[in-house]
Short mmCIF file of C-alpha atoms and ligand atoms in Angstrom, two decimals:
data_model
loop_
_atom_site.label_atom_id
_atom_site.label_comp_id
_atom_site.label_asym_id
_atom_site.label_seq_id
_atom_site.Cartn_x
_atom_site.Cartn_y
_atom_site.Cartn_z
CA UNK A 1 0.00 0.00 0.00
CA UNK A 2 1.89 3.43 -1.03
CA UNK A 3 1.01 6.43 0.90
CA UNK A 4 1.94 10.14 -1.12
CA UNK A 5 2.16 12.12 2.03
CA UNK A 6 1.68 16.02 1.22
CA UNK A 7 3.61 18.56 2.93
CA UNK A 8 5.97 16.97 4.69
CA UNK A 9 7.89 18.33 7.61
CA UNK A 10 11.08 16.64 9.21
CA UNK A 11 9.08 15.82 12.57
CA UNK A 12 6.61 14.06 10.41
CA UNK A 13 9.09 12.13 8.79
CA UNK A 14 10.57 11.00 12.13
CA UNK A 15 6.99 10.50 13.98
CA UNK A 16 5.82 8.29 11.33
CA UNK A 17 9.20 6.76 10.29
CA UNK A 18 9.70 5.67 13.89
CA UNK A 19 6.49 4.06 13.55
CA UNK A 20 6.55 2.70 9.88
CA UNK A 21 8.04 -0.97 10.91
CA UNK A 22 4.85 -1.67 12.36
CA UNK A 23 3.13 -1.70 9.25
CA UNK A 24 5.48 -3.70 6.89
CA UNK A 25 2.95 -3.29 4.44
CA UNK A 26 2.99 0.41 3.73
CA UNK A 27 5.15 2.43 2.20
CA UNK A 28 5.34 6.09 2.66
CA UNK A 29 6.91 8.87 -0.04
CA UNK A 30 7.17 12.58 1.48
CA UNK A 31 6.44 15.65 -0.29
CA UNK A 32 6.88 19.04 0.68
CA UNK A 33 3.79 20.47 -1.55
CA UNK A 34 0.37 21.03 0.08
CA UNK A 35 -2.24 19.24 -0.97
CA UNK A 36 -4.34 21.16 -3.39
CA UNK A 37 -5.98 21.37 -7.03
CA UNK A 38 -2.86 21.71 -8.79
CA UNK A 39 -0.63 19.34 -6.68
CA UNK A 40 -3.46 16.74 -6.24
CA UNK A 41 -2.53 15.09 -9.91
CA UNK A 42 0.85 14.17 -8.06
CA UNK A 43 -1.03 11.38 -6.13
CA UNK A 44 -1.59 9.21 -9.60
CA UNK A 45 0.04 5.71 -8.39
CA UNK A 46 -1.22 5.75 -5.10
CA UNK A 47 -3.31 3.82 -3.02
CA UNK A 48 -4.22 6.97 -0.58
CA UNK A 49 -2.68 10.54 0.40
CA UNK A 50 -2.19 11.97 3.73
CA UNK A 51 -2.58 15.45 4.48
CA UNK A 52 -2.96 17.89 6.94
CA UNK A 53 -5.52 21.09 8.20
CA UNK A 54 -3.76 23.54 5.59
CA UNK A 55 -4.56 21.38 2.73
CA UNK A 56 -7.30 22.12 0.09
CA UNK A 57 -9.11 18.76 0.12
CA UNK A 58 -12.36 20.37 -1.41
CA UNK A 59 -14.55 19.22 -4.51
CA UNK A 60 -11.71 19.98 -6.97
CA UNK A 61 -8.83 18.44 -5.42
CA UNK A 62 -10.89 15.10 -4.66
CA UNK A 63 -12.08 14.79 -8.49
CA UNK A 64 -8.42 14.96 -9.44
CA UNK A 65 -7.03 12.21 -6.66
CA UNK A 66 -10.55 10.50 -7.61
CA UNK A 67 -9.26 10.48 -11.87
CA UNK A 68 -6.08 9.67 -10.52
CA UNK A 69 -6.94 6.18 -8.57
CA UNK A 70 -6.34 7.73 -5.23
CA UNK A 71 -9.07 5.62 -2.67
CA UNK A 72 -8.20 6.90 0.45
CA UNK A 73 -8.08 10.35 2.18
CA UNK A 74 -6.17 10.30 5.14
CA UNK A 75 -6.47 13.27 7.44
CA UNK A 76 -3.54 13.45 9.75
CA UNK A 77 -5.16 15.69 12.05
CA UNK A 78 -8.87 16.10 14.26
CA UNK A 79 -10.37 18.15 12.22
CA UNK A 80 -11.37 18.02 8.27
CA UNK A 81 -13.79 20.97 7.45
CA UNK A 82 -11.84 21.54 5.49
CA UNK A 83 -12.70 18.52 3.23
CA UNK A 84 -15.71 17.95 1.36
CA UNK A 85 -17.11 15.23 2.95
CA UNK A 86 -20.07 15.11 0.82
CA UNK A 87 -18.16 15.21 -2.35
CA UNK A 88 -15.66 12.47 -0.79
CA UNK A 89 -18.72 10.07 -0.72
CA UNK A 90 -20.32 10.57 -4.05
CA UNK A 91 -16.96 9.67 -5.75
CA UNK A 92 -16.42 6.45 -2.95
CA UNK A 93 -12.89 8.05 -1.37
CA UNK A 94 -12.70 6.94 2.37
CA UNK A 95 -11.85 10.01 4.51
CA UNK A 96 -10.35 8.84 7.96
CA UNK A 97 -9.54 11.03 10.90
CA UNK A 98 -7.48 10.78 13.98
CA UNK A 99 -9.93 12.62 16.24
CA UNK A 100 -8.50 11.90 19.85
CA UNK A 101 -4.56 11.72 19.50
CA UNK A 102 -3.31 13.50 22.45
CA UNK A 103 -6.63 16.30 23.72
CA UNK A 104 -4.42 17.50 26.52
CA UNK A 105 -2.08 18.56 23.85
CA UNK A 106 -4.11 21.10 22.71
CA UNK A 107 -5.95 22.05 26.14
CA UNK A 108 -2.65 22.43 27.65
CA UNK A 109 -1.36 24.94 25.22
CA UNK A 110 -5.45 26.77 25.55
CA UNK A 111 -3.88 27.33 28.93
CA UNK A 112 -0.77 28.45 28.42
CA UNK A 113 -2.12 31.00 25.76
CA UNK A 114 -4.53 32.28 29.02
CA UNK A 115 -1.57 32.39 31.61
CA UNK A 116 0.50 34.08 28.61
CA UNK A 117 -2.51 36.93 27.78
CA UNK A 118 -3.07 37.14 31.40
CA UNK A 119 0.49 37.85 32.89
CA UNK A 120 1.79 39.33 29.54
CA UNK A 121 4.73 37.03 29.60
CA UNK A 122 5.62 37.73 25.80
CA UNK A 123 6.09 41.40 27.08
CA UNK A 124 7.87 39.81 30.51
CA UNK A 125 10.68 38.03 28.68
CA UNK A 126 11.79 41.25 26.80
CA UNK A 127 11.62 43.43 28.65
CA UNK A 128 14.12 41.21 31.01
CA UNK A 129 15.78 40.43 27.91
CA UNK A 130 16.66 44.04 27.56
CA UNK A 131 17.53 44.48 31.22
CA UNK A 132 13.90 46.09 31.62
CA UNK A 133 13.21 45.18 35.05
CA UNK A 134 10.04 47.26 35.83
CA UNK A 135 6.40 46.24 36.36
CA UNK A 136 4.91 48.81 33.89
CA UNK A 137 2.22 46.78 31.66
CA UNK A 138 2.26 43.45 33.32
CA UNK A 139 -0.13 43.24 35.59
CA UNK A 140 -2.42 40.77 35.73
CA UNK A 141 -5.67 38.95 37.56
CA UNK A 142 -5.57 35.73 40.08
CA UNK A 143 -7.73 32.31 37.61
CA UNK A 144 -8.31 30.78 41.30
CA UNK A 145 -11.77 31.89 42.29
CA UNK A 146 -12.69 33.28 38.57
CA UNK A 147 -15.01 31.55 36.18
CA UNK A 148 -13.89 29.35 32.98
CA UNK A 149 -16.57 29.30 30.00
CA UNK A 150 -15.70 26.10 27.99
CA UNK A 151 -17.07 26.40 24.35
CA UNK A 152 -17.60 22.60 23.43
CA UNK A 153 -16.79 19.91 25.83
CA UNK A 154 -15.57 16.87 23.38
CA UNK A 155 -12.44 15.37 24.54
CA UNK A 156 -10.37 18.79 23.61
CA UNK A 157 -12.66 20.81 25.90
CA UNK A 158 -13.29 18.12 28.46
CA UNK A 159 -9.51 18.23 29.18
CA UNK A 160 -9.51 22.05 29.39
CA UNK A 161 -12.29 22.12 32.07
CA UNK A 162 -9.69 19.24 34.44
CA UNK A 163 -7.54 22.25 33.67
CA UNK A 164 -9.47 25.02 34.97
CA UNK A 165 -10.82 22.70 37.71
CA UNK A 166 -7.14 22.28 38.66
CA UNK A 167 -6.35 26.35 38.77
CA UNK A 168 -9.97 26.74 41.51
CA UNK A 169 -11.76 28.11 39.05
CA UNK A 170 -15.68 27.84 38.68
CA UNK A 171 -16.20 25.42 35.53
CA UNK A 172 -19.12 26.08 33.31
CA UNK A 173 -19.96 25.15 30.06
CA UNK A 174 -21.75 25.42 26.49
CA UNK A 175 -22.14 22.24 24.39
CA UNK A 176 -25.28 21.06 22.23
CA UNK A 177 -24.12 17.77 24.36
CA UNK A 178 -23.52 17.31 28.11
CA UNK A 179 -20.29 15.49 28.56
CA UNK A 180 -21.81 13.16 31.44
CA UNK A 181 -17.76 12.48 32.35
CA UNK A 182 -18.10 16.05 33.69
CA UNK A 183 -21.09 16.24 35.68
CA UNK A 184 -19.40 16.44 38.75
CA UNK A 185 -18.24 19.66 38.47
CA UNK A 186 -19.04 21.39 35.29
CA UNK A 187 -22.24 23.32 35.12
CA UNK A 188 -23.69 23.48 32.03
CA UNK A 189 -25.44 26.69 30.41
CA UNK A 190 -26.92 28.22 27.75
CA UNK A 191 -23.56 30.23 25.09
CA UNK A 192 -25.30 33.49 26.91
CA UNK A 193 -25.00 32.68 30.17
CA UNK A 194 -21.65 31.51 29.48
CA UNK A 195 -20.82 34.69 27.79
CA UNK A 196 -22.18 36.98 30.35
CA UNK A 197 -20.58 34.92 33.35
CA UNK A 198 -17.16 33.95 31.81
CA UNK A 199 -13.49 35.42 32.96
CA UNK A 200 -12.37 33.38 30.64
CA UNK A 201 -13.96 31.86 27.96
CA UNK A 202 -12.27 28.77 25.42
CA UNK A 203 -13.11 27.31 22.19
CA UNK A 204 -13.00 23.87 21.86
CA UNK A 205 -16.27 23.24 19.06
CA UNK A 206 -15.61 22.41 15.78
CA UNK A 207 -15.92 24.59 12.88
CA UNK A 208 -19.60 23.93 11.41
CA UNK A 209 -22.07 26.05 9.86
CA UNK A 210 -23.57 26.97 12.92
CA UNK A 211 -20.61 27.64 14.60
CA UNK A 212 -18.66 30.34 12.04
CA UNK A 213 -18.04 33.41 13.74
CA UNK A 214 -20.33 32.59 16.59
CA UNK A 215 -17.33 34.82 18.71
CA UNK A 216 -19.04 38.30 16.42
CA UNK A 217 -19.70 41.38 17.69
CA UNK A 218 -22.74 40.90 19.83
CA UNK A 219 -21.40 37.69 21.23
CA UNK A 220 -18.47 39.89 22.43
CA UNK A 221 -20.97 42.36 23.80
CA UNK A 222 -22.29 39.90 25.71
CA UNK A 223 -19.06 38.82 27.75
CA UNK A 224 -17.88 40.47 30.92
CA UNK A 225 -15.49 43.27 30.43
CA UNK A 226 -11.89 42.42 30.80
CA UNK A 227 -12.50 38.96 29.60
CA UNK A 228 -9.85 36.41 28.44
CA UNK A 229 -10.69 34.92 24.96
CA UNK A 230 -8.80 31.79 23.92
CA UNK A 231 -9.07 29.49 20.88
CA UNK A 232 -7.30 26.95 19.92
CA UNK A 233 -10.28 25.25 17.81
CA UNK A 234 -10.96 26.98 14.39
CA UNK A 235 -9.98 30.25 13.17
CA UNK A 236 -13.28 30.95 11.52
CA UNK A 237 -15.53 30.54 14.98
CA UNK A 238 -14.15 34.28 15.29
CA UNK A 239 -15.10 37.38 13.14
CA UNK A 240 -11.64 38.75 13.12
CA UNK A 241 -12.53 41.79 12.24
CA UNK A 242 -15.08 42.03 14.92
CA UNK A 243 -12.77 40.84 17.26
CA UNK A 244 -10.57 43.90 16.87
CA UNK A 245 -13.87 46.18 17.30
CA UNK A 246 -13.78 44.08 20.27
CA UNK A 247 -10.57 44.75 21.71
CA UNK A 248 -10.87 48.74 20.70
CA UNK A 249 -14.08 48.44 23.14
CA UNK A 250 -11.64 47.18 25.74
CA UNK A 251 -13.68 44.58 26.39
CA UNK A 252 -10.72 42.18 26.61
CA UNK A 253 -7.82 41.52 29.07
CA UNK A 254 -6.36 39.16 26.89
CA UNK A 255 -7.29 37.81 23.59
CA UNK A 256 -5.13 34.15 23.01
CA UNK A 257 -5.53 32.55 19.44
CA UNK A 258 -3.54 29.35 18.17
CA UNK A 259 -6.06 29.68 14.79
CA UNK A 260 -7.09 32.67 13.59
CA UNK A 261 -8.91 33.10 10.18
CA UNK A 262 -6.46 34.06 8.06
CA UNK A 263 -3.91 31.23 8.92
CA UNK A 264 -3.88 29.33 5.86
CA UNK A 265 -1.23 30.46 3.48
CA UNK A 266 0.92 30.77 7.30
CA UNK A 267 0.65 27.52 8.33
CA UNK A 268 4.01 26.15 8.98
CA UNK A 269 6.37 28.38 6.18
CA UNK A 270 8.67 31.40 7.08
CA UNK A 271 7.01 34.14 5.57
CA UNK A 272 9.34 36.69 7.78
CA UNK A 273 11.02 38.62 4.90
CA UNK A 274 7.45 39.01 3.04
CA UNK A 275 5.23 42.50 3.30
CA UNK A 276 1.54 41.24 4.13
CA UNK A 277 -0.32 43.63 1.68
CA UNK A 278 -3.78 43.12 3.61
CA UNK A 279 -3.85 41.36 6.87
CA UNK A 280 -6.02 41.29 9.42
CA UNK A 281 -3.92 39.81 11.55
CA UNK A 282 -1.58 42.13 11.77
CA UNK A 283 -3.78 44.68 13.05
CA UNK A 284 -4.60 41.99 15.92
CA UNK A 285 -0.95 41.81 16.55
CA UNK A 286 -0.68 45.29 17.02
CA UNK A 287 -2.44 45.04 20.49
CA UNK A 288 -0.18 44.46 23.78
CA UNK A 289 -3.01 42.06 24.52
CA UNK A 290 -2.98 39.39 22.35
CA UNK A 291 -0.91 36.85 21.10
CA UNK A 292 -0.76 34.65 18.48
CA UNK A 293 0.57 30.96 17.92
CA UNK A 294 0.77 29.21 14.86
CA UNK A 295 -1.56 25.95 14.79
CA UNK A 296 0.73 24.75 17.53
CA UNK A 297 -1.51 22.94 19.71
CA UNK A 298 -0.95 19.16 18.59
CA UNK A 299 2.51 19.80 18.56
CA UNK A 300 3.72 17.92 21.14
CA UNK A 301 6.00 14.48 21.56
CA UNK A 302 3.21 12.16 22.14
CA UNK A 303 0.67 13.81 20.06
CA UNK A 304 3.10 13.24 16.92
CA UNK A 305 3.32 9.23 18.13
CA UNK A 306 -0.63 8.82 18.49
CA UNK A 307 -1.34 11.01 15.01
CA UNK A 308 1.73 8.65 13.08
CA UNK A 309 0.27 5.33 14.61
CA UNK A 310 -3.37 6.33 14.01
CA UNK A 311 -3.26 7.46 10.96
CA UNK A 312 -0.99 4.28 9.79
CA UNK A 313 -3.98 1.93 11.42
CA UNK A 314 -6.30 3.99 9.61
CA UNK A 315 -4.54 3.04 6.00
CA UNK A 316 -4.99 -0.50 7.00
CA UNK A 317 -8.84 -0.29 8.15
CA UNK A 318 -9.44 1.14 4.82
CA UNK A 319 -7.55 -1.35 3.38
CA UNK A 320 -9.30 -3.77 4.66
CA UNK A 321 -13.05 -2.10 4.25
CA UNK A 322 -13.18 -1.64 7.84
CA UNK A 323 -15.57 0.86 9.13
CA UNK A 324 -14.22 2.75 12.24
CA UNK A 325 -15.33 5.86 14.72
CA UNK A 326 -12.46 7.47 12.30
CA UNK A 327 -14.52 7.59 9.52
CA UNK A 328 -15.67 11.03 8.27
CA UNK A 329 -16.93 9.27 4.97
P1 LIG B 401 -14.72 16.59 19.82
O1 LIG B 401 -15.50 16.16 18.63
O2 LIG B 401 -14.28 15.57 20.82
O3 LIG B 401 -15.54 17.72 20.61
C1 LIG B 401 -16.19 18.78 19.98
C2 LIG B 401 -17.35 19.19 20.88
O4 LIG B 401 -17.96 20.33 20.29
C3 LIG B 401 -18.44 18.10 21.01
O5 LIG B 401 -18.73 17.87 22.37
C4 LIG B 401 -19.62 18.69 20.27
O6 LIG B 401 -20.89 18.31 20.81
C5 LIG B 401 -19.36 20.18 20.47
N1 LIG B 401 -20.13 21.01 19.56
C6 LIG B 401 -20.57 20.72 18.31
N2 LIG B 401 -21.32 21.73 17.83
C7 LIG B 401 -21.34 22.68 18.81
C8 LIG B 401 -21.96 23.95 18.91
N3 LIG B 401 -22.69 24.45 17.90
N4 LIG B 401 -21.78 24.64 20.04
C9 LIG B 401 -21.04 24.14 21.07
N5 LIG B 401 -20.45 22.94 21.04
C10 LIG B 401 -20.60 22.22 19.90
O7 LIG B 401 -13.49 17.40 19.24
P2 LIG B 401 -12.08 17.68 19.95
O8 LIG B 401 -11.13 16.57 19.67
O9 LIG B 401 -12.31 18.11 21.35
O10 LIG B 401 -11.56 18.93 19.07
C11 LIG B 401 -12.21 20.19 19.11
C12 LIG B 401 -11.64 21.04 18.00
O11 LIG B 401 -10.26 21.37 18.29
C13 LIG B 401 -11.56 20.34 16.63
O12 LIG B 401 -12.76 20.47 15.92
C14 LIG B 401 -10.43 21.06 15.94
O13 LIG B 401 -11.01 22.09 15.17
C15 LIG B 401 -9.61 21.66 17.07
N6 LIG B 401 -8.23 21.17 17.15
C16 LIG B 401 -7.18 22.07 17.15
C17 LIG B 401 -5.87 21.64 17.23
C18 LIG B 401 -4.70 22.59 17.26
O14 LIG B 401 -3.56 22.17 16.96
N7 LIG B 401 -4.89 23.85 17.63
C19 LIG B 401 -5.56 20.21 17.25
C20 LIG B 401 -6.73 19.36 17.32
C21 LIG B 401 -8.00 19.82 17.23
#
C-alpha cells in the first residue's frame, strides 16, 4: 500500500518513520507540496494521500485524486472541514480522521495561551531580555476563584475544564451535548449565560455552519469586560474583524488565538522577509493584549506518536473495508 504524504515536515518524517516498521505493508513517499488542485494530480500511483488542516481537500482536489486512482483520504489531524465530505462520498474516497490523539495537547497549550494573555509574559521576557526590570504593563488577575466558560466539551474541551478545575476556578460550560464524564463539576449553560458569566472563555467546538463566527460582535458584547478569549479550535468561529472592534471596546484583558482566520497560506512556512499587503492579523498583533501561535496545539512528543500510529492503522482499516469511529466518509 503506497502512501503520497503532502507537505511533509522533518518531525513528520521522524513520527511516522519511527512508527513505519509496524506496518510492513505500507510504504510512505514525502512531499513538501500542500495538498491542493494543482498538486493533487501528483497522487496518480497511489493507493491513498495523507494530508494535513492547511490542505485544500475540497470538490476539486478530490475529483483529481478521484481520476487519478487515489481511494483513500487520510487526514492526519482532528479536524477536516476543510474537506468535502459530501463530495468524498459521491466519488467512494474513504476520509479517515485521527480525532482523539493526544486532547491535553491542545488544552494544555489553551492554557498556556490564558496564563501568557493574562500575565503578559511575551512582554515579561523582553523586557528582562533588555535588562527592563520594571512592572509597567504586566499586571495581571488571580484564575483561582474566577469563572472558565468552555465552548464545546468533546475530549479537547473536556480536558480544558480538568484544567481550569485544577487552577480553583468555577467550571461552566456550552455544548449542544452534556459530557456526562463532567457532571461532577461542570455546570452546564446556555452560550449566553456563558458569555455573560465567563473570565475566561475557550473554544473547543468544531468549525460547522452553525458555529462560524459565533465569537461576532454581539457575542463579544455579551461577555464580561476584561474577559480572556482563547481558541485553539478553528480560526473561523471568530469574526476577526469584529474581534478587533472588540478589543478597541476594551472589552478584553487578553485575547489568546492558536487559529485565527487568516492562517492558511501561514501555516508552517517562514514568511518573515514578506510585506503582508492586507492582513487582518496584523492589526490583531498590534495590540499588547494578544498573542498569536501558529496551529501549535498538537505539537507535542506524544501527540506526533498517536497522530503517526493512528493514521498508519487507519490506511490498513481502509484497506481492509473496515468501518471505524475514524470515519468522516
Ligand atoms: P470533539 O469532537 O471531541 O468535541 C467537539 C465538541 O464540540 C463536542 O462535544 C460537540 O458536541 C461540540 N459542539 C458541536 N457543535 C457545537 C456547537 N454548535 N456549540 C457548542 N459545542 C458544539 O473534538 P475535539 O477533539 O475536542 O476537538 C475540538 C476542536 O479542536 C476540533 O474540531 C479542531 O477544530 C480543534 N483542534 C485544534 C488543534 C490545534 O492544533 N490547535 C488540534 C486538534 C484539534
Amino acid at each position: 500500500m503506497k502512501i503520497l504524504f503532502y507537505a511533509a515536515k522533518n518531525y513528520d518524517e521522524k513520527s511516522f518513520g519511527n512508527m513505519i516498521d509496524q506496518f510492513p505493508e505500507i510504504e510512505i513517499d514525502y512531499i513538501e507540496h500542500e495538498l491542493e488542485p494543482r498538486t493533487a494530480a501528483l497522487a496518480k500511483g497511489y493507493d491513498a494521500i495523507c494530508a494535513f488542516v492547511s490542505a485544500d481537500v475540497g470538490t476539486k482536489t478530490l475529483e483529481i485524486l478521484h481520476e487519478n486512482g487515489v481511494k483513500t483520504v487520510l487526514m492526519r489531524c482532528a479536524g477536516y472541514n476543510n474537506v468535502d465530505v459530501e463530495k468524498a462520498k459521491e466519488l467512494g474516497i474513504i476520509v479517515k480522521r485521527v480525532p482523539g490523539y493526544s486532547p491535553e495537547a491542545v488544552a494544555e497549550l489553551a492554557m498556556a495561551l490564558a496564563l501568557a494573555v493574562n500575565r503578559r509574559l511575551y512582554k515579561a521576557y523582553n523586557k528582562v531580555r533588555e535588562n527592563d526590570y520594571t512592572l509597567k504593563g504586566l499586571r495581571g488577575v488571580n484564575f483561582y476563584g474566577k469563572t472558565a466558560g468552555i465552548v464545546g466539551t468533546g475530549k479537547i474541551g473536556a480536558a480544558m475544564c480538568r484544567i481550569c478545575r485544577g487552577f480553583g476556578m468555577k467550571v461552566i460550560a456550552y455544548d449542544v451535548y452534556q459530557n456526562p464524564d463532567l457532571k461532577d463539576f461542570v455546570e452546564y449553560v446556555s452560550l449566553d449565560e456563558l458569555l455573560a458569566q465567563s473570565d475566561l472563555i475557550s473554544l473547543h467546538c468544531p468549525l460547522l455552519d452553525d458555529t462560524y463566527h459565533m465569537i461576532n460582535i454581539d457575542s463579544i458584547k455579551k461577555m464580561k469586560d476584561g474577559v480572556i478569549l482563547v481558541n485553539t479550535s478553528r480560526g473561523a468561529l471568530v469574526d476577526t474583524t469584529q474581534l478587533i472592534e472588540g478589543i478597541r471596546l476594551n472589552k478584553f484583558l487578553g485575547v489568546g488565538l492558536d487559529v485565527y482566520e487568516e492562517e492558511t497560506g501561514n501555516v508552517y512556512e517562514d514568511r518573515s522577509d514578506e510585506i503582508m499587503e492586507h492582513s487582518v492579523t496584523s492589526r490583531l498583533l498590534s495590540f499588547p493584549n494578544v498573542m498569536i501561535t501558529s496551529h501549535q496545539g498538537f505539537y507535542t512528543l506524544e501527540a506526533l506518536e498517536n497522530i503517526a500510529q493512528t493514521t498508519l492503522q487507519n490506511m490498513m482499516d481502509a484497506a481492509a473495508g473496515t468501518k471505524t469511529p475514524n470515519d468522516c466518509a
